[in-house]
Amino acid sequence: MVVGILVAGMKGDIVTSGITFSPVLPAFIAPHFSLAHSLGVAIPLFLVTMASQNAPGIATMKASGYSLPVSPLIVFTGLLALVLSPFGVYSICIAAITAAICQSPEAHPDAGRRWLAAAVAGGFYLLAGLFGGSVTALMAVLPVSWIQMLAGLALLGTISGSLYQALLNETERDAAIVTFLVTASGLTLLGIGSAFWGLVVGGVCYGVLSFARRA
């Protein structure tokens, strides 16, 4: 990545003259309900958040010896997302990677003091949000191919880990593959995106195969 940035800079592909680093205050966006978006975006996002963030985050904390009130925590983060979504803050959750980092011994030798790492991480998240416009502008001046490579590398661990977990159980493997293929196909029916149909088709496939095994 560093070499790519250097090459792009030497070729003159990076122009930073129009970038200004200044904070951006949250702007209210009036909610607009759409059944298609609710089915195609909201429900898959909810399921993905629960499966890939909340559940692993809670499991990570419990594995480290922390006793968590799971239900109140889920309700609280959900209410925060509900209140702050009109301001663009719709992804509040128990971040699995952040939880894993902040609860590790590297954060603090004393388990009772590791909350400081979470507080510092939250502060950096707030700064990233305030200067989100500047960060976006900075990313916009970079070559598209470099951005695509960076995004691919950033998601590589998540994709590989998710595929491993999805294919680990032999009885669920076929349904997982069907879900992945339908979702990746970009299929759109009735104005609803492929993420929803992937869950539907995968769920039906799992139900049919489970019934066939019991028969």
mmCIF file with all atom_site columns, C-alpha atoms in Angstrom:
data_model
loop_
_atom_site.group_PDB
_atom_site.id
_atom_site.type_symbol
_atom_site.label_atom_id
_atom_site.label_alt_id
_atom_site.label_comp_id
_atom_site.label_asym_id
_atom_site.label_entity_id
_atom_site.label_seq_id
_atom_site.pdbx_PDB_ins_code
_atom_site.Cartn_x
_atom_site.Cartn_y
_atom_site.Cartn_z
_atom_site.occupancy
_atom_site.B_iso_or_equiv
_atom_site.pdbx_formal_charge
_atom_site.auth_seq_id
_atom_site.auth_comp_id
_atom_site.auth_asym_id
_atom_site.auth_atom_id
_atom_site.pdbx_PDB_model_num
ATOM 1   C CA . MET A 1 1   ? 0.000   0.000   0.000   1.00 0.00 ? 1   MET A CA 1
ATOM 2   C CA . VAL A 1 2   ? 2.821   2.382   0.862   1.00 0.00 ? 2   VAL A CA 1
ATOM 3   C CA . VAL A 1 3   ? 4.553   1.654   -2.439  1.00 0.00 ? 3   VAL A CA 1
ATOM 4   C CA . GLY A 1 4   ? 1.282   2.244   -4.272  1.00 0.00 ? 4   GLY A CA 1
ATOM 5   C CA . ILE A 1 5   ? 0.848   5.639   -2.599  1.00 0.00 ? 5   ILE A CA 1
ATOM 6   C CA . LEU A 1 6   ? 4.419   6.615   -3.454  1.00 0.00 ? 6   LEU A CA 1
ATOM 7   C CA . VAL A 1 7   ? 4.022   5.579   -7.088  1.00 0.00 ? 7   VAL A CA 1
ATOM 8   C CA . ALA A 1 8   ? 0.707   7.425   -7.397  1.00 0.00 ? 8   ALA A CA 1
ATOM 9   C CA . GLY A 1 9   ? 2.271   10.522  -5.842  1.00 0.00 ? 9   GLY A CA 1
ATOM 10  C CA . MET A 1 10  ? 5.254   10.481  -8.186  1.00 0.00 ? 10  MET A CA 1
ATOM 11  C CA . LYS A 1 11  ? 2.928   10.113  -11.175 1.00 0.00 ? 11  LYS A CA 1
ATOM 12  C CA . GLY A 1 12  ? 0.883   13.111  -10.029 1.00 0.00 ? 12  GLY A CA 1
ATOM 13  C CA . ASP A 1 13  ? -2.304  11.109  -9.494  1.00 0.00 ? 13  ASP A CA 1
ATOM 14  C CA . ILE A 1 14  ? -2.800  12.532  -5.997  1.00 0.00 ? 14  ILE A CA 1
ATOM 15  C CA . VAL A 1 15  ? -4.020  16.126  -5.804  1.00 0.00 ? 15  VAL A CA 1
ATOM 16  C CA . THR A 1 16  ? -4.533  17.408  -2.262  1.00 0.00 ? 16  THR A CA 1
ATOM 17  C CA . SER A 1 17  ? -4.958  21.114  -2.969  1.00 0.00 ? 17  SER A CA 1
ATOM 18  C CA . GLY A 1 18  ? -8.706  21.056  -2.348  1.00 0.00 ? 18  GLY A CA 1
ATOM 19  C CA . ILE A 1 19  ? -8.583  19.215  0.983   1.00 0.00 ? 19  ILE A CA 1
ATOM 20  C CA . THR A 1 20  ? -9.276  21.133  4.182   1.00 0.00 ? 20  THR A CA 1
ATOM 21  C CA . PHE A 1 21  ? -9.209  19.510  7.596   1.00 0.00 ? 21  PHE A CA 1
ATOM 22  C CA . SER A 1 22  ? -12.174 20.861  9.501   1.00 0.00 ? 22  SER A CA 1
ATOM 23  C CA . PRO A 1 23  ? -14.806 19.290  11.750  1.00 0.00 ? 23  PRO A CA 1
ATOM 24  C CA . VAL A 1 24  ? -18.245 18.503  10.396  1.00 0.00 ? 24  VAL A CA 1
ATOM 25  C CA . LEU A 1 25  ? -21.240 18.710  12.709  1.00 0.00 ? 25  LEU A CA 1
ATOM 26  C CA . PRO A 1 26  ? -23.954 16.040  12.467  1.00 0.00 ? 26  PRO A CA 1
ATOM 27  C CA . ALA A 1 27  ? -26.871 16.985  10.221  1.00 0.00 ? 27  ALA A CA 1
ATOM 28  C CA . PHE A 1 28  ? -30.415 15.779  10.794  1.00 0.00 ? 28  PHE A CA 1
ATOM 29  C CA . ILE A 1 29  ? -31.918 13.716  7.980   1.00 0.00 ? 29  ILE A CA 1
ATOM 30  C CA . ALA A 1 30  ? -35.648 13.137  8.239   1.00 0.00 ? 30  ALA A CA 1
ATOM 31  C CA . PRO A 1 31  ? -36.421 9.396   8.229   1.00 0.00 ? 31  PRO A CA 1
ATOM 32  C CA . HIS A 1 32  ? -38.402 8.033   5.298   1.00 0.00 ? 32  HIS A CA 1
ATOM 33  C CA . PHE A 1 33  ? -39.907 4.567   5.559   1.00 0.00 ? 33  PHE A CA 1
ATOM 34  C CA . SER A 1 34  ? -39.566 2.231   2.599   1.00 0.00 ? 34  SER A CA 1
ATOM 35  C CA . LEU A 1 35  ? -40.697 -1.382  2.693   1.00 0.00 ? 35  LEU A CA 1
ATOM 36  C CA . ALA A 1 36  ? -38.206 -2.361  -0.004  1.00 0.00 ? 36  ALA A CA 1
ATOM 37  C CA . HIS A 1 37  ? -35.295 -0.798  1.857   1.00 0.00 ? 37  HIS A CA 1
ATOM 38  C CA . SER A 1 38  ? -36.487 -2.273  5.134   1.00 0.00 ? 38  SER A CA 1
ATOM 39  C CA . LEU A 1 39  ? -36.478 -5.761  3.649   1.00 0.00 ? 39  LEU A CA 1
ATOM 40  C CA . GLY A 1 40  ? -33.429 -5.332  1.441   1.00 0.00 ? 40  GLY A CA 1
ATOM 41  C CA . VAL A 1 41  ? -31.186 -3.315  3.763   1.00 0.00 ? 41  VAL A CA 1
ATOM 42  C CA . ALA A 1 42  ? -32.477 -2.982  7.320   1.00 0.00 ? 42  ALA A CA 1
ATOM 43  C CA . ILE A 1 43  ? -33.253 -6.631  8.077   1.00 0.00 ? 43  ILE A CA 1
ATOM 44  C CA . PRO A 1 44  ? -30.022 -8.021  6.545   1.00 0.00 ? 44  PRO A CA 1
ATOM 45  C CA . LEU A 1 45  ? -28.033 -5.289  8.316   1.00 0.00 ? 45  LEU A CA 1
ATOM 46  C CA . PHE A 1 46  ? -29.696 -6.193  11.614  1.00 0.00 ? 46  PHE A CA 1
ATOM 47  C CA . LEU A 1 47  ? -28.967 -9.897  11.176  1.00 0.00 ? 47  LEU A CA 1
ATOM 48  C CA . VAL A 1 48  ? -25.387 -9.278  10.080  1.00 0.00 ? 48  VAL A CA 1
ATOM 49  C CA . THR A 1 49  ? -24.802 -6.918  13.005  1.00 0.00 ? 49  THR A CA 1
ATOM 50  C CA . MET A 1 50  ? -26.191 -9.424  15.480  1.00 0.00 ? 50  MET A CA 1
ATOM 51  C CA . ALA A 1 51  ? -24.247 -12.337 13.997  1.00 0.00 ? 51  ALA A CA 1
ATOM 52  C CA . SER A 1 52  ? -20.924 -10.686 13.170  1.00 0.00 ? 52  SER A CA 1
ATOM 53  C CA . GLN A 1 53  ? -20.630 -7.946  15.800  1.00 0.00 ? 53  GLN A CA 1
ATOM 54  C CA . ASN A 1 54  ? -22.897 -8.293  18.828  1.00 0.00 ? 54  ASN A CA 1
ATOM 55  C CA . ALA A 1 55  ? -22.664 -12.053 19.303  1.00 0.00 ? 55  ALA A CA 1
ATOM 56  C CA . PRO A 1 56  ? -18.868 -12.318 18.801  1.00 0.00 ? 56  PRO A CA 1
ATOM 57  C CA . GLY A 1 57  ? -18.324 -9.186  20.886  1.00 0.00 ? 57  GLY A CA 1
ATOM 58  C CA . ILE A 1 58  ? -20.291 -10.584 23.818  1.00 0.00 ? 58  ILE A CA 1
ATOM 59  C CA . ALA A 1 59  ? -18.630 -13.981 23.444  1.00 0.00 ? 59  ALA A CA 1
ATOM 60  C CA . THR A 1 60  ? -15.204 -12.340 23.436  1.00 0.00 ? 60  THR A CA 1
ATOM 61  C CA . MET A 1 61  ? -15.940 -10.398 26.604  1.00 0.00 ? 61  MET A CA 1
ATOM 62  C CA . LYS A 1 62  ? -17.348 -13.432 28.394  1.00 0.00 ? 62  LYS A CA 1
ATOM 63  C CA . ALA A 1 63  ? -14.375 -15.540 27.330  1.00 0.00 ? 63  ALA A CA 1
ATOM 64  C CA . SER A 1 64  ? -12.158 -12.958 29.018  1.00 0.00 ? 64  SER A CA 1
ATOM 65  C CA . GLY A 1 65  ? -14.050 -13.322 32.279  1.00 0.00 ? 65  GLY A CA 1
ATOM 66  C CA . TYR A 1 66  ? -16.333 -10.289 32.069  1.00 0.00 ? 66  TYR A CA 1
ATOM 67  C CA . SER A 1 67  ? -19.932 -10.787 33.173  1.00 0.00 ? 67  SER A CA 1
ATOM 68  C CA . LEU A 1 68  ? -22.204 -8.809  30.860  1.00 0.00 ? 68  LEU A CA 1
ATOM 69  C CA . PRO A 1 69  ? -25.933 -8.067  31.162  1.00 0.00 ? 69  PRO A CA 1
ATOM 70  C CA . VAL A 1 70  ? -26.600 -9.106  27.571  1.00 0.00 ? 70  VAL A CA 1
ATOM 71  C CA . SER A 1 71  ? -30.242 -8.093  27.162  1.00 0.00 ? 71  SER A CA 1
ATOM 72  C CA . PRO A 1 72  ? -29.921 -4.570  28.646  1.00 0.00 ? 72  PRO A CA 1
ATOM 73  C CA . LEU A 1 73  ? -26.769 -4.027  26.596  1.00 0.00 ? 73  LEU A CA 1
ATOM 74  C CA . ILE A 1 74  ? -28.476 -5.000  23.333  1.00 0.00 ? 74  ILE A CA 1
ATOM 75  C CA . VAL A 1 75  ? -31.508 -2.858  24.179  1.00 0.00 ? 75  VAL A CA 1
ATOM 76  C CA . PHE A 1 76  ? -29.328 0.131   25.064  1.00 0.00 ? 76  PHE A CA 1
ATOM 77  C CA . THR A 1 77  ? -27.252 -0.023  21.873  1.00 0.00 ? 77  THR A CA 1
ATOM 78  C CA . GLY A 1 78  ? -30.431 -0.509  19.844  1.00 0.00 ? 78  GLY A CA 1
ATOM 79  C CA . LEU A 1 79  ? -32.056 2.551   21.403  1.00 0.00 ? 79  LEU A CA 1
ATOM 80  C CA . LEU A 1 80  ? -28.928 4.603   20.749  1.00 0.00 ? 80  LEU A CA 1
ATOM 81  C CA . ALA A 1 81  ? -28.981 3.543   17.104  1.00 0.00 ? 81  ALA A CA 1
ATOM 82  C CA . LEU A 1 82  ? -32.681 4.405   16.881  1.00 0.00 ? 82  LEU A CA 1
ATOM 83  C CA . VAL A 1 83  ? -32.156 7.890   18.306  1.00 0.00 ? 83  VAL A CA 1
ATOM 84  C CA . LEU A 1 84  ? -28.969 8.705   16.390  1.00 0.00 ? 84  LEU A CA 1
ATOM 85  C CA . SER A 1 85  ? -29.826 7.109   13.030  1.00 0.00 ? 85  SER A CA 1
ATOM 86  C CA . PRO A 1 86  ? -31.323 10.364  11.664  1.00 0.00 ? 86  PRO A CA 1
ATOM 87  C CA . PHE A 1 87  ? -27.853 11.854  12.132  1.00 0.00 ? 87  PHE A CA 1
ATOM 88  C CA . GLY A 1 88  ? -26.153 9.068   10.182  1.00 0.00 ? 88  GLY A CA 1
ATOM 89  C CA . VAL A 1 89  ? -25.101 7.062   13.241  1.00 0.00 ? 89  VAL A CA 1
ATOM 90  C CA . TYR A 1 90  ? -26.915 3.820   12.489  1.00 0.00 ? 90  TYR A CA 1
ATOM 91  C CA . SER A 1 91  ? -24.199 1.238   13.130  1.00 0.00 ? 91  SER A CA 1
ATOM 92  C CA . ILE A 1 92  ? -23.979 1.332   16.927  1.00 0.00 ? 92  ILE A CA 1
ATOM 93  C CA . CYS A 1 93  ? -23.224 -2.163  18.150  1.00 0.00 ? 93  CYS A CA 1
ATOM 94  C CA . ILE A 1 94  ? -20.907 -4.218  20.340  1.00 0.00 ? 94  ILE A CA 1
ATOM 95  C CA . ALA A 1 95  ? -17.967 -4.131  17.960  1.00 0.00 ? 95  ALA A CA 1
ATOM 96  C CA . ALA A 1 96  ? -16.292 -7.525  18.014  1.00 0.00 ? 96  ALA A CA 1
ATOM 97  C CA . ILE A 1 97  ? -12.829 -6.398  16.903  1.00 0.00 ? 97  ILE A CA 1
ATOM 98  C CA . THR A 1 98  ? -12.802 -3.399  19.235  1.00 0.00 ? 98  THR A CA 1
ATOM 99  C CA . ALA A 1 99  ? -13.951 -5.599  22.110  1.00 0.00 ? 99  ALA A CA 1
ATOM 100 C CA . ALA A 1 100 ? -11.232 -8.142  21.376  1.00 0.00 ? 100 ALA A CA 1
ATOM 101 C CA . ILE A 1 101 ? -8.548  -5.452  21.359  1.00 0.00 ? 101 ILE A CA 1
ATOM 102 C CA . CYS A 1 102 ? -9.748  -3.551  24.421  1.00 0.00 ? 102 CYS A CA 1
ATOM 103 C CA . GLN A 1 103 ? -10.172 -6.613  26.635  1.00 0.00 ? 103 GLN A CA 1
ATOM 104 C CA . SER A 1 104 ? -6.798  -8.147  25.794  1.00 0.00 ? 104 SER A CA 1
ATOM 105 C CA . PRO A 1 105 ? -3.908  -8.124  28.292  1.00 0.00 ? 105 PRO A CA 1
ATOM 106 C CA . GLU A 1 106 ? -2.058  -5.776  25.940  1.00 0.00 ? 106 GLU A CA 1
ATOM 107 C CA . ALA A 1 107 ? -4.645  -3.101  26.728  1.00 0.00 ? 107 ALA A CA 1
ATOM 108 C CA . HIS A 1 108 ? -3.860  -3.258  30.469  1.00 0.00 ? 108 HIS A CA 1
ATOM 109 C CA . PRO A 1 109 ? -2.457  -5.982  32.729  1.00 0.00 ? 109 PRO A CA 1
ATOM 110 C CA . ASP A 1 110 ? -5.262  -5.338  35.213  1.00 0.00 ? 110 ASP A CA 1
ATOM 111 C CA . ALA A 1 111 ? -8.579  -6.598  33.853  1.00 0.00 ? 111 ALA A CA 1
ATOM 112 C CA . GLY A 1 112 ? -10.405 -4.039  35.964  1.00 0.00 ? 112 GLY A CA 1
ATOM 113 C CA . ARG A 1 113 ? -8.614  -1.177  34.236  1.00 0.00 ? 113 ARG A CA 1
ATOM 114 C CA . ARG A 1 114 ? -9.078  -2.213  30.631  1.00 0.00 ? 114 ARG A CA 1
ATOM 115 C CA . TRP A 1 115 ? -12.133 -0.010  30.312  1.00 0.00 ? 115 TRP A CA 1
ATOM 116 C CA . LEU A 1 116 ? -9.650  2.827   29.770  1.00 0.00 ? 116 LEU A CA 1
ATOM 117 C CA . ALA A 1 117 ? -8.742  1.308   26.406  1.00 0.00 ? 117 ALA A CA 1
ATOM 118 C CA . ALA A 1 118 ? -12.414 1.260   25.415  1.00 0.00 ? 118 ALA A CA 1
ATOM 119 C CA . ALA A 1 119 ? -12.787 4.898   26.488  1.00 0.00 ? 119 ALA A CA 1
ATOM 120 C CA . VAL A 1 120 ? -9.775  5.950   24.420  1.00 0.00 ? 120 VAL A CA 1
ATOM 121 C CA . ALA A 1 121 ? -11.042 3.967   21.435  1.00 0.00 ? 121 ALA A CA 1
ATOM 122 C CA . GLY A 1 122 ? -14.405 5.699   21.756  1.00 0.00 ? 122 GLY A CA 1
ATOM 123 C CA . GLY A 1 123 ? -12.669 9.069   21.776  1.00 0.00 ? 123 GLY A CA 1
ATOM 124 C CA . PHE A 1 124 ? -10.855 8.253   18.555  1.00 0.00 ? 124 PHE A CA 1
ATOM 125 C CA . TYR A 1 125 ? -14.126 7.089   16.997  1.00 0.00 ? 125 TYR A CA 1
ATOM 126 C CA . LEU A 1 126 ? -15.677 10.456  17.868  1.00 0.00 ? 126 LEU A CA 1
ATOM 127 C CA . LEU A 1 127 ? -12.743 12.299  16.299  1.00 0.00 ? 127 LEU A CA 1
ATOM 128 C CA . ALA A 1 128 ? -13.011 10.170  13.173  1.00 0.00 ? 128 ALA A CA 1
ATOM 129 C CA . GLY A 1 129 ? -16.697 11.038  12.990  1.00 0.00 ? 129 GLY A CA 1
ATOM 130 C CA . LEU A 1 130 ? -16.129 14.774  13.432  1.00 0.00 ? 130 LEU A CA 1
ATOM 131 C CA . PHE A 1 131 ? -13.486 14.823  10.716  1.00 0.00 ? 131 PHE A CA 1
ATOM 132 C CA . GLY A 1 132 ? -15.295 12.316  8.526   1.00 0.00 ? 132 GLY A CA 1
ATOM 133 C CA . GLY A 1 133 ? -15.690 14.837  5.718   1.00 0.00 ? 133 GLY A CA 1
ATOM 134 C CA . SER A 1 134 ? -11.967 15.506  5.583   1.00 0.00 ? 134 SER A CA 1
ATOM 135 C CA . VAL A 1 135 ? -11.159 11.808  5.689   1.00 0.00 ? 135 VAL A CA 1
ATOM 136 C CA . THR A 1 136 ? -13.622 11.177  2.862   1.00 0.00 ? 136 THR A CA 1
ATOM 137 C CA . ALA A 1 137 ? -12.122 13.998  0.805   1.00 0.00 ? 137 ALA A CA 1
ATOM 138 C CA . LEU A 1 138 ? -8.658  12.579  1.378   1.00 0.00 ? 138 LEU A CA 1
ATOM 139 C CA . MET A 1 139 ? -9.765  9.150   0.220   1.00 0.00 ? 139 MET A CA 1
ATOM 140 C CA . ALA A 1 140 ? -11.453 10.676  -2.835  1.00 0.00 ? 140 ALA A CA 1
ATOM 141 C CA . VAL A 1 141 ? -8.196  12.084  -4.201  1.00 0.00 ? 141 VAL A CA 1
ATOM 142 C CA . LEU A 1 142 ? -6.479  8.707   -4.068  1.00 0.00 ? 142 LEU A CA 1
ATOM 143 C CA . PRO A 1 143 ? -6.504  6.449   -7.146  1.00 0.00 ? 143 PRO A CA 1
ATOM 144 C CA . VAL A 1 144 ? -9.615  4.303   -7.448  1.00 0.00 ? 144 VAL A CA 1
ATOM 145 C CA . SER A 1 145 ? -7.564  1.133   -7.869  1.00 0.00 ? 145 SER A CA 1
ATOM 146 C CA . TRP A 1 146 ? -5.721  1.854   -4.612  1.00 0.00 ? 146 TRP A CA 1
ATOM 147 C CA . ILE A 1 147 ? -9.004  2.403   -2.758  1.00 0.00 ? 147 ILE A CA 1
ATOM 148 C CA . GLN A 1 148 ? -10.386 -0.852  -4.146  1.00 0.00 ? 148 GLN A CA 1
ATOM 149 C CA . MET A 1 149 ? -7.263  -2.708  -3.072  1.00 0.00 ? 149 MET A CA 1
ATOM 150 C CA . LEU A 1 150 ? -7.431  -1.183  0.411   1.00 0.00 ? 150 LEU A CA 1
ATOM 151 C CA . ALA A 1 151 ? -11.103 -2.090  0.787   1.00 0.00 ? 151 ALA A CA 1
ATOM 152 C CA . GLY A 1 152 ? -10.419 -5.628  -0.376  1.00 0.00 ? 152 GLY A CA 1
ATOM 153 C CA . LEU A 1 153 ? -7.568  -6.084  2.066   1.00 0.00 ? 153 LEU A CA 1
ATOM 154 C CA . ALA A 1 154 ? -9.620  -4.620  4.910   1.00 0.00 ? 154 ALA A CA 1
ATOM 155 C CA . LEU A 1 155 ? -12.474 -7.039  4.248   1.00 0.00 ? 155 LEU A CA 1
ATOM 156 C CA . LEU A 1 156 ? -10.287 -10.045 3.528   1.00 0.00 ? 156 LEU A CA 1
ATOM 157 C CA . GLY A 1 157 ? -10.076 -11.142 7.144   1.00 0.00 ? 157 GLY A CA 1
ATOM 158 C CA . THR A 1 158 ? -13.788 -10.640 7.721   1.00 0.00 ? 158 THR A CA 1
ATOM 159 C CA . ILE A 1 159 ? -14.779 -12.519 4.576   1.00 0.00 ? 159 ILE A CA 1
ATOM 160 C CA . SER A 1 160 ? -12.415 -15.414 5.208   1.00 0.00 ? 160 SER A CA 1
ATOM 161 C CA . GLY A 1 161 ? -13.459 -15.680 8.850   1.00 0.00 ? 161 GLY A CA 1
ATOM 162 C CA . SER A 1 162 ? -17.145 -15.547 7.978   1.00 0.00 ? 162 SER A CA 1
ATOM 163 C CA . LEU A 1 163 ? -16.770 -18.170 5.255   1.00 0.00 ? 163 LEU A CA 1
ATOM 164 C CA . TYR A 1 164 ? -14.856 -20.405 7.632   1.00 0.00 ? 164 TYR A CA 1
ATOM 165 C CA . GLN A 1 165 ? -17.569 -20.163 10.271  1.00 0.00 ? 165 GLN A CA 1
ATOM 166 C CA . ALA A 1 166 ? -20.326 -20.625 7.693   1.00 0.00 ? 166 ALA A CA 1
ATOM 167 C CA . LEU A 1 167 ? -18.759 -23.745 6.188   1.00 0.00 ? 167 LEU A CA 1
ATOM 168 C CA . LEU A 1 168 ? -17.504 -25.256 9.438   1.00 0.00 ? 168 LEU A CA 1
ATOM 169 C CA . ASN A 1 169 ? -20.691 -27.181 10.227  1.00 0.00 ? 169 ASN A CA 1
ATOM 170 C CA . GLU A 1 170 ? -21.247 -29.823 7.567   1.00 0.00 ? 170 GLU A CA 1
ATOM 171 C CA . THR A 1 171 ? -25.017 -29.884 8.052   1.00 0.00 ? 171 THR A CA 1
ATOM 172 C CA . GLU A 1 172 ? -25.250 -26.138 7.362   1.00 0.00 ? 172 GLU A CA 1
ATOM 173 C CA . ARG A 1 173 ? -22.656 -25.956 4.598   1.00 0.00 ? 173 ARG A CA 1
ATOM 174 C CA . ASP A 1 174 ? -24.992 -26.243 1.601   1.00 0.00 ? 174 ASP A CA 1
ATOM 175 C CA . ALA A 1 175 ? -27.371 -23.584 2.906   1.00 0.00 ? 175 ALA A CA 1
ATOM 176 C CA . ALA A 1 176 ? -24.444 -21.282 3.653   1.00 0.00 ? 176 ALA A CA 1
ATOM 177 C CA . ILE A 1 177 ? -23.096 -21.650 0.111   1.00 0.00 ? 177 ILE A CA 1
ATOM 178 C CA . VAL A 1 178 ? -26.529 -20.962 -1.385  1.00 0.00 ? 178 VAL A CA 1
ATOM 179 C CA . THR A 1 179 ? -26.930 -17.880 0.814   1.00 0.00 ? 179 THR A CA 1
ATOM 180 C CA . PHE A 1 180 ? -23.519 -16.591 -0.231  1.00 0.00 ? 180 PHE A CA 1
ATOM 181 C CA . LEU A 1 181 ? -24.083 -17.183 -3.946  1.00 0.00 ? 181 LEU A CA 1
ATOM 182 C CA . VAL A 1 182 ? -27.518 -15.544 -4.014  1.00 0.00 ? 182 VAL A CA 1
ATOM 183 C CA . THR A 1 183 ? -26.263 -12.556 -2.027  1.00 0.00 ? 183 THR A CA 1
ATOM 184 C CA . ALA A 1 184 ? -23.173 -12.148 -4.208  1.00 0.00 ? 184 ALA A CA 1
ATOM 185 C CA . SER A 1 185 ? -25.245 -12.418 -7.393  1.00 0.00 ? 185 SER A CA 1
ATOM 186 C CA . GLY A 1 186 ? -26.723 -8.952  -6.990  1.00 0.00 ? 186 GLY A CA 1
ATOM 187 C CA . LEU A 1 187 ? -30.217 -10.328 -7.546  1.00 0.00 ? 187 LEU A CA 1
ATOM 188 C CA . THR A 1 188 ? -33.020 -7.774  -7.185  1.00 0.00 ? 188 THR A CA 1
ATOM 189 C CA . LEU A 1 189 ? -36.673 -8.819  -7.021  1.00 0.00 ? 189 LEU A CA 1
ATOM 190 C CA . LEU A 1 190 ? -39.629 -6.558  -6.244  1.00 0.00 ? 190 LEU A CA 1
ATOM 191 C CA . GLY A 1 191 ? -37.193 -3.744  -5.592  1.00 0.00 ? 191 GLY A CA 1
ATOM 192 C CA . ILE A 1 192 ? -35.512 -5.689  -2.769  1.00 0.00 ? 192 ILE A CA 1
ATOM 193 C CA . GLY A 1 193 ? -31.776 -6.314  -2.836  1.00 0.00 ? 193 GLY A CA 1
ATOM 194 C CA . SER A 1 194 ? -29.899 -9.587  -2.907  1.00 0.00 ? 194 SER A CA 1
ATOM 195 C CA . ALA A 1 195 ? -28.963 -9.538  0.791   1.00 0.00 ? 195 ALA A CA 1
ATOM 196 C CA . PHE A 1 196 ? -32.576 -10.197 1.764   1.00 0.00 ? 196 PHE A CA 1
ATOM 197 C CA . TRP A 1 197 ? -33.149 -12.834 -0.902  1.00 0.00 ? 197 TRP A CA 1
ATOM 198 C CA . GLY A 1 198 ? -29.919 -14.553 0.060   1.00 0.00 ? 198 GLY A CA 1
ATOM 199 C CA . LEU A 1 199 ? -31.225 -14.939 3.605   1.00 0.00 ? 199 LEU A CA 1
ATOM 200 C CA . VAL A 1 200 ? -34.614 -16.136 2.363   1.00 0.00 ? 200 VAL A CA 1
ATOM 201 C CA . VAL A 1 201 ? -33.266 -18.679 -0.124  1.00 0.00 ? 201 VAL A CA 1
ATOM 202 C CA . GLY A 1 202 ? -30.606 -19.846 2.305   1.00 0.00 ? 202 GLY A CA 1
ATOM 203 C CA . GLY A 1 203 ? -33.187 -20.270 5.057   1.00 0.00 ? 203 GLY A CA 1
ATOM 204 C CA . VAL A 1 204 ? -35.490 -22.248 2.779   1.00 0.00 ? 204 VAL A CA 1
ATOM 205 C CA . CYS A 1 205 ? -32.567 -24.398 1.655   1.00 0.00 ? 205 CYS A CA 1
ATOM 206 C CA . TYR A 1 206 ? -31.590 -25.086 5.257   1.00 0.00 ? 206 TYR A CA 1
ATOM 207 C CA . GLY A 1 207 ? -35.164 -25.979 6.185   1.00 0.00 ? 207 GLY A CA 1
ATOM 208 C CA . VAL A 1 208 ? -35.603 -28.336 3.233   1.00 0.00 ? 208 VAL A CA 1
ATOM 209 C CA . LEU A 1 209 ? -32.282 -30.090 3.806   1.00 0.00 ? 209 LEU A CA 1
ATOM 210 C CA . SER A 1 210 ? -32.939 -30.414 7.546   1.00 0.00 ? 210 SER A CA 1
ATOM 211 C CA . PHE A 1 211 ? -36.349 -31.947 6.832   1.00 0.00 ? 211 PHE A CA 1
ATOM 212 C CA . ALA A 1 212 ? -34.799 -34.333 4.293   1.00 0.00 ? 212 ALA A CA 1
ATOM 213 C CA . ARG A 1 213 ? -32.211 -35.507 6.818   1.00 0.00 ? 213 ARG A CA 1
ATOM 214 C CA . ARG A 1 214 ? -34.869 -36.233 9.437   1.00 0.00 ? 214 ARG A CA 1
ATOM 215 C CA . ALA A 1 215 ? -37.095 -38.064 6.956   1.00 0.00 ? 215 ALA A CA 1
#
